[in-house]
Short mmCIF file of C-alpha atoms in Angstrom, two decimals:
data_model
loop_
_atom_site.label_atom_id
_atom_site.label_comp_id
_atom_site.label_asym_id
_atom_site.label_seq_id
_atom_site.Cartn_x
_atom_site.Cartn_y
_atom_site.Cartn_z
CA MET A 1 -15.30 -8.59 -28.86
CA LEU A 2 -11.63 -8.88 -27.94
CA LYS A 3 -9.30 -5.89 -27.84
CA PRO A 4 -7.03 -5.22 -30.89
CA ASP A 5 -4.15 -7.08 -29.22
CA GLY A 6 -6.32 -10.14 -28.64
CA CYS A 7 -6.63 -9.37 -24.95
CA ARG A 8 -9.71 -9.10 -22.76
CA TRP A 9 -8.56 -5.78 -21.37
CA ARG A 10 -6.73 -2.74 -22.71
CA SER A 11 -3.32 -3.31 -21.21
CA LEU A 12 -0.67 -0.70 -20.55
CA ASN A 13 1.76 -2.71 -22.61
CA ALA A 14 -0.51 -2.60 -25.66
CA SER A 15 -1.20 1.09 -25.18
CA LEU A 16 2.51 1.93 -24.98
CA ARG A 17 3.30 -0.15 -28.06
CA GLU A 18 0.67 1.80 -29.97
CA GLN A 19 2.12 5.12 -28.80
CA PHE A 20 5.85 4.42 -29.00
CA GLY A 21 6.05 1.55 -31.52
CA GLU A 22 7.82 -0.88 -29.17
CA LYS A 23 7.96 -2.25 -25.64
CA VAL A 24 8.46 0.50 -23.00
CA TYR A 25 9.65 -0.20 -19.48
CA LYS A 26 8.95 1.71 -16.27
CA LEU A 27 11.82 2.88 -14.11
CA ALA A 28 10.72 3.22 -10.47
CA LEU A 29 12.43 6.24 -8.89
CA ASP A 30 12.41 7.71 -5.39
CA GLY A 31 12.63 11.51 -5.40
CA GLY A 32 12.96 11.74 -1.64
CA PHE A 33 9.46 13.11 -1.15
CA THR A 34 7.23 12.86 1.92
CA CYS A 35 3.48 13.08 2.45
CA PRO A 36 1.09 15.38 4.36
CA THR A 37 -0.09 12.37 6.36
CA ARG A 38 3.45 11.86 7.63
CA ASP A 39 5.07 15.27 7.99
CA GLY A 40 2.55 16.55 10.52
CA THR A 41 0.31 18.49 8.14
CA LEU A 42 -2.46 15.88 8.31
CA GLY A 43 -0.80 13.39 10.61
CA THR A 44 2.40 11.47 11.26
CA ARG A 45 1.43 7.82 10.86
CA GLY A 46 0.59 7.79 7.18
CA CYS A 47 -2.27 5.75 5.68
CA SER A 48 -2.98 2.65 7.70
CA PHE A 49 -1.77 0.30 4.91
CA CYS A 50 1.39 2.21 4.00
CA ASP A 51 4.78 0.90 5.09
CA GLY A 52 6.82 3.55 3.30
CA GLY A 53 5.21 5.09 0.26
CA SER A 54 5.02 2.09 -2.11
CA GLY A 55 8.64 2.47 -3.04
CA ASP A 56 10.31 -0.81 -2.08
CA PHE A 57 11.60 -1.33 -5.62
CA SER A 58 12.46 2.29 -6.47
CA VAL A 59 15.94 3.75 -6.92
CA PRO A 60 16.77 6.83 -4.81
CA VAL A 61 17.49 9.95 -6.83
CA GLY A 62 20.25 12.12 -5.40
CA GLU A 63 22.12 14.97 -7.01
CA ASP A 64 22.77 13.02 -10.20
CA VAL A 65 19.45 12.24 -11.85
CA PHE A 66 20.99 10.49 -14.85
CA ALA A 67 22.98 8.20 -12.55
CA ALA A 68 19.75 7.12 -10.83
CA ILE A 69 18.11 6.48 -14.16
CA GLU A 70 21.05 4.36 -15.26
CA ALA A 71 20.85 2.40 -12.00
CA ALA A 72 17.12 1.83 -12.52
CA LYS A 73 17.79 0.69 -16.06
CA GLN A 74 20.08 -2.02 -14.74
CA LEU A 75 17.19 -3.50 -12.77
CA VAL A 76 15.33 -4.17 -16.03
CA ALA A 77 18.40 -4.65 -18.24
CA ALA A 78 17.71 -8.34 -18.78
CA LYS A 79 14.48 -7.40 -20.58
CA GLY A 80 16.40 -5.52 -23.28
CA GLY A 81 14.55 -2.22 -23.24
CA ARG A 82 15.46 0.91 -25.23
CA LYS A 83 12.68 3.26 -24.14
CA TYR A 84 11.59 4.04 -20.59
CA ILE A 85 9.03 5.81 -18.47
CA ALA A 86 10.46 7.56 -15.44
CA TYR A 87 8.05 6.81 -12.61
CA TYR A 88 8.38 8.80 -9.38
CA GLN A 89 6.60 6.26 -7.23
CA ARG A 90 7.37 6.80 -3.60
CA PHE A 91 5.17 9.07 -1.42
CA SER A 92 3.74 12.23 -3.05
CA GLY A 93 5.69 13.34 -6.09
CA THR A 94 4.22 16.85 -6.21
CA TYR A 95 4.61 17.58 -2.49
CA ALA A 96 7.70 19.77 -2.69
CA PRO A 97 8.66 23.34 -3.64
CA PRO A 98 7.93 23.98 -7.35
CA ASP A 99 11.54 25.02 -8.01
CA ARG A 100 12.77 21.66 -6.80
CA LEU A 101 10.18 19.82 -8.86
CA LYS A 102 11.10 21.82 -11.96
CA THR A 103 14.79 20.98 -11.64
CA LEU A 104 14.16 17.31 -10.93
CA TYR A 105 11.53 16.63 -13.57
CA ALA A 106 13.09 18.74 -16.31
CA GLU A 107 16.37 16.90 -15.94
CA THR A 108 14.53 13.55 -15.82
CA ILE A 109 12.75 14.03 -19.15
CA SER A 110 15.92 15.35 -20.74
CA HIS A 111 17.37 11.85 -20.60
CA PRO A 112 17.34 10.63 -24.24
CA GLU A 113 15.89 7.22 -23.42
CA VAL A 114 13.10 8.54 -21.17
CA VAL A 115 10.03 8.90 -23.39
CA ALA A 116 7.49 9.86 -20.67
CA LEU A 117 7.20 10.97 -17.07
CA SER A 118 4.79 9.44 -14.54
CA VAL A 119 4.29 11.14 -11.15
CA GLY A 120 2.57 9.42 -8.28
CA THR A 121 0.88 11.80 -5.85
CA ARG A 122 -2.22 12.76 -3.86
CA PRO A 123 -5.17 14.78 -5.21
CA ASP A 124 -4.64 17.32 -2.40
CA CYS A 125 -1.02 17.98 -3.45
CA LEU A 126 -1.59 19.74 -6.76
CA PRO A 127 -1.28 23.51 -6.37
CA ASP A 128 -1.71 25.64 -9.52
CA GLU A 129 2.03 26.35 -9.81
CA VAL A 130 2.78 22.61 -9.94
CA LEU A 131 0.04 21.98 -12.48
CA SER A 132 1.53 24.72 -14.67
CA LEU A 133 4.95 23.09 -14.40
CA LEU A 134 3.63 19.66 -15.33
CA SER A 135 1.66 21.13 -18.21
CA GLY A 136 4.80 22.73 -19.59
CA LEU A 137 6.75 19.49 -19.32
CA ASN A 138 3.89 17.67 -21.03
CA ARG A 139 4.54 19.78 -24.13
CA ILE A 140 8.05 18.35 -24.29
CA LYS A 141 7.34 14.70 -23.46
CA PRO A 142 4.15 12.96 -22.27
CA VAL A 143 3.41 13.40 -18.58
CA TRP A 144 0.77 11.57 -16.59
CA VAL A 145 -0.16 11.86 -12.93
CA GLU A 146 -1.11 8.83 -10.82
CA LEU A 147 -3.57 9.64 -8.02
CA GLY A 148 -3.95 7.46 -4.96
CA LEU A 149 -7.72 7.35 -4.46
CA GLN A 150 -8.05 3.76 -3.16
CA THR A 151 -11.83 3.98 -2.48
CA VAL A 152 -14.79 6.30 -3.06
CA HIS A 153 -16.39 5.34 0.24
CA GLU A 154 -15.87 8.03 2.85
CA GLN A 155 -16.16 5.70 5.84
CA THR A 156 -13.37 3.52 4.49
CA ALA A 157 -11.30 6.58 3.57
CA LYS A 158 -11.49 7.79 7.13
CA ALA A 159 -10.60 4.37 8.49
CA ILE A 160 -7.46 4.15 6.39
CA ARG A 161 -6.58 7.82 7.15
CA ARG A 162 -6.56 8.90 3.51
CA GLY A 163 -6.90 12.51 4.64
CA TYR A 164 -9.11 14.13 1.99
CA PRO A 165 -12.77 13.89 0.84
CA LEU A 166 -13.87 12.55 -2.52
CA THR A 167 -14.61 16.06 -3.78
CA VAL A 168 -10.87 16.80 -3.69
CA PHE A 169 -10.27 13.92 -6.08
CA ASP A 170 -13.02 15.12 -8.42
CA ASP A 171 -11.51 18.60 -8.52
CA ALA A 172 -7.99 17.28 -9.08
CA VAL A 173 -9.06 15.23 -12.12
CA LYS A 174 -10.82 18.25 -13.66
CA ARG A 175 -7.80 20.53 -13.07
CA LEU A 176 -5.34 17.98 -14.42
CA HIS A 177 -7.41 17.52 -17.58
CA ALA A 178 -7.74 21.27 -17.98
CA ALA A 179 -3.94 21.39 -17.88
CA GLY A 180 -3.76 18.72 -20.59
CA ILE A 181 -2.38 15.99 -18.28
CA SER A 182 -3.48 12.36 -18.36
CA VAL A 183 -4.66 10.77 -15.11
CA VAL A 184 -4.18 7.29 -13.75
CA VAL A 185 -6.10 6.33 -10.59
CA HIS A 186 -5.14 3.75 -7.99
CA MET A 187 -7.79 1.68 -6.18
CA ILE A 188 -7.34 -1.04 -3.56
CA ILE A 189 -9.44 -4.18 -3.65
CA GLY A 190 -10.03 -5.86 -0.28
CA LEU A 191 -9.99 -2.90 2.08
CA PRO A 192 -11.37 -3.79 5.55
CA GLY A 193 -15.15 -3.65 5.67
CA GLU A 194 -15.63 -3.28 1.93
CA THR A 195 -17.88 -5.67 0.00
CA LEU A 196 -17.64 -6.74 -3.62
CA GLU A 197 -20.36 -4.24 -4.46
CA MET A 198 -18.43 -1.40 -2.80
CA ALA A 199 -15.31 -2.20 -4.80
CA VAL A 200 -17.29 -2.21 -8.03
CA GLU A 201 -18.77 1.17 -7.10
CA THR A 202 -15.23 2.56 -6.75
CA ALA A 203 -14.18 1.14 -10.10
CA ARG A 204 -17.29 2.50 -11.81
CA TYR A 205 -16.76 5.93 -10.28
CA ILE A 206 -13.18 6.03 -11.51
CA GLY A 207 -14.31 4.97 -14.94
CA GLU A 208 -16.88 7.76 -15.05
CA SER A 209 -14.36 10.37 -13.80
CA GLY A 210 -12.74 10.61 -17.23
CA ALA A 211 -9.39 9.28 -16.00
CA GLU A 212 -7.39 7.66 -18.79
CA GLY A 213 -6.03 4.80 -16.73
CA ILE A 214 -6.59 2.70 -13.61
CA LYS A 215 -4.46 0.50 -11.34
CA PHE A 216 -6.16 -2.34 -9.53
CA GLN A 217 -4.21 -3.17 -6.38
CA LEU A 218 -4.74 -6.06 -3.97
CA LEU A 219 -4.67 -5.02 -0.32
CA HIS A 220 -1.41 -6.19 1.22
CA VAL A 221 -0.88 -6.39 4.97
CA LEU A 222 2.73 -5.31 5.55
CA GLU A 223 4.97 -5.25 8.60
CA GLY A 224 5.29 -1.89 10.28
CA THR A 225 1.77 -0.72 9.46
CA ASP A 226 -1.28 -0.06 11.63
CA LEU A 227 -3.13 -2.42 9.31
CA ALA A 228 -0.81 -5.20 10.45
CA GLU A 229 -1.79 -4.63 14.08
CA ASP A 230 -5.51 -4.82 13.20
CA TYR A 231 -4.93 -7.96 11.17
CA ARG A 232 -3.16 -9.70 14.05
CA LYS A 233 -6.03 -8.75 16.34
CA GLY A 234 -8.41 -10.49 13.93
CA LEU A 235 -10.33 -7.31 13.09
CA PHE A 236 -10.48 -8.21 9.38
CA ARG A 237 -9.33 -10.84 6.96
CA THR A 238 -7.71 -10.63 3.56
CA LEU A 239 -9.15 -12.02 0.34
CA SER A 240 -8.39 -15.43 -1.07
CA LEU A 241 -7.09 -15.56 -4.65
CA GLU A 242 -10.47 -16.77 -5.86
CA GLU A 243 -12.27 -13.93 -4.08
CA TYR A 244 -9.85 -11.36 -5.44
CA ILE A 245 -10.34 -12.57 -9.01
CA ARG A 246 -14.13 -12.51 -8.60
CA VAL A 247 -14.04 -8.86 -7.48
CA LEU A 248 -11.47 -7.96 -10.13
CA GLU A 249 -13.63 -9.40 -12.89
CA GLN A 250 -16.58 -7.25 -11.98
CA CYS A 251 -14.43 -4.16 -11.53
CA LEU A 252 -12.85 -4.64 -14.95
CA GLU A 253 -16.24 -4.99 -16.59
CA ALA A 254 -17.42 -1.82 -14.83
CA VAL A 255 -14.78 0.51 -16.35
CA PRO A 256 -14.90 1.90 -19.92
CA PRO A 257 -13.50 -0.37 -22.65
CA ASP A 258 -10.99 2.30 -23.73
CA MET A 259 -9.54 2.90 -20.24
CA VAL A 260 -5.93 1.70 -19.96
CA ILE A 261 -5.42 -0.96 -17.31
CA HIS A 262 -2.04 -0.25 -15.77
CA ARG A 263 -2.20 -3.12 -13.30
CA LEU A 264 -4.40 -6.09 -12.49
CA THR A 265 -2.78 -6.74 -9.12
CA GLY A 266 0.38 -5.82 -7.24
CA ASP A 267 3.15 -7.31 -5.18
CA GLY A 268 4.55 -5.88 -1.97
CA ALA A 269 8.07 -6.61 -0.73
CA LYS A 270 8.10 -10.29 0.26
CA ARG A 271 10.28 -9.58 3.30
CA GLY A 272 7.48 -7.52 4.90
CA LEU A 273 4.42 -9.35 3.57
CA ILE A 274 2.14 -10.74 6.27
CA ALA A 275 -0.97 -11.47 4.17
CA PRO A 276 -2.20 -12.66 1.82
CA LEU A 277 0.80 -14.94 1.28
CA TRP A 278 -0.53 -16.25 -2.05
CA SER A 279 0.17 -12.84 -3.57
CA ALA A 280 3.94 -13.42 -3.29
CA ASP A 281 3.90 -15.64 -6.40
CA LYS A 282 2.94 -12.96 -8.91
CA LYS A 283 3.46 -15.13 -11.98
CA HIS A 284 1.03 -17.71 -10.63
CA VAL A 285 -1.48 -15.00 -9.69
CA LEU A 286 -1.42 -13.45 -13.16
CA ASN A 287 -1.77 -16.87 -14.80
CA GLU A 288 -4.81 -17.63 -12.61
CA ILE A 289 -6.34 -14.24 -13.46
CA ARG A 290 -5.92 -14.86 -17.18
CA ARG A 291 -7.29 -18.38 -16.87
CA ALA A 292 -10.34 -17.12 -14.96
CA PHE A 293 -11.00 -14.31 -17.45
CA GLU A 294 -11.02 -16.86 -20.26
CA ARG A 295 -13.22 -19.28 -18.34
CA ASP A 296 -15.72 -16.58 -17.34
CA ASN A 297 -15.57 -14.76 -20.68
CA VAL A 298 -14.66 -11.51 -18.93
CA MET A 299 -14.46 -8.41 -21.12
CA GLN A 300 -13.41 -4.97 -20.00
CA GLY A 301 -16.20 -2.42 -20.19
CA ARG A 302 -19.06 -4.86 -20.70
CA ALA A 303 -21.08 -3.57 -17.74
CA ALA A 304 -20.10 0.02 -18.44
CA VAL A 305 -21.38 -0.28 -22.03
CA LEU A 306 -24.62 -1.93 -20.96
CA SER A 307 -25.19 0.83 -18.40
CA SER A 308 -24.56 3.46 -21.07
CA ASP A 309 -26.98 1.79 -23.47
CA LYS A 310 -29.75 1.86 -20.84
CA GLU A 311 -29.33 5.61 -20.48
#
């Protein structure tokens, strides 16, 4: 059975239209944060795949938060939006003194056209004081936290230098939900050494965690990363488009039918992209994904529902 919007998955766009009554656009912002894997707390080189905190398209926020929001709006102005989600995307958006976070995020949600706040961060960067802050803001406008999990497999996590065990993620989701905050989880498909079955295990685990949303991300090999060095040495290969779609299909069917799918793939900055080069044409990739879903009769949650029925 198709979703209410006629789609084979519960898209973020459909979910936002239900909540806000119209199309809502994300504004990618850079709050000037860092990360414990870069500031010396856990390391200085970051995760092996990271070239700078996934913020190539984000607008730096200085002293004037509203000015940054207006600048970010200009990047999507051609789309004609009236409502926006302020998304603090780069590095760890809760890894700063609570007073600074309070000032930044309170001013952000006070913008009349910002209808929600999304904060990207790590599960190990959520002290109680920050959770209390986010919970308070959530009573003013919706707040969700995006957690970079990437994989549930500890061997892979160590190889990419994630810097925390899976139990930290489990605890973070419970504490965020206790604070009334929605959770979106990021996973990467195509990590070195991971099989199709391993990726599906990660998707299923995220689905069973109670998180409200998930982002599926293709592994990109980017200039300036340790992953790029390994790729050039021939230590691993990236997925073809057909392989990626095959894994994505099974991951989508493994998560609950009501989970919001925030992303089916992703695009790194073309100037630094080494592989896979096919990912640079995002429109073509998304068209191929949709075509394959139709051909293969893919339906979000099918495997999750069957598993539940067996229990």
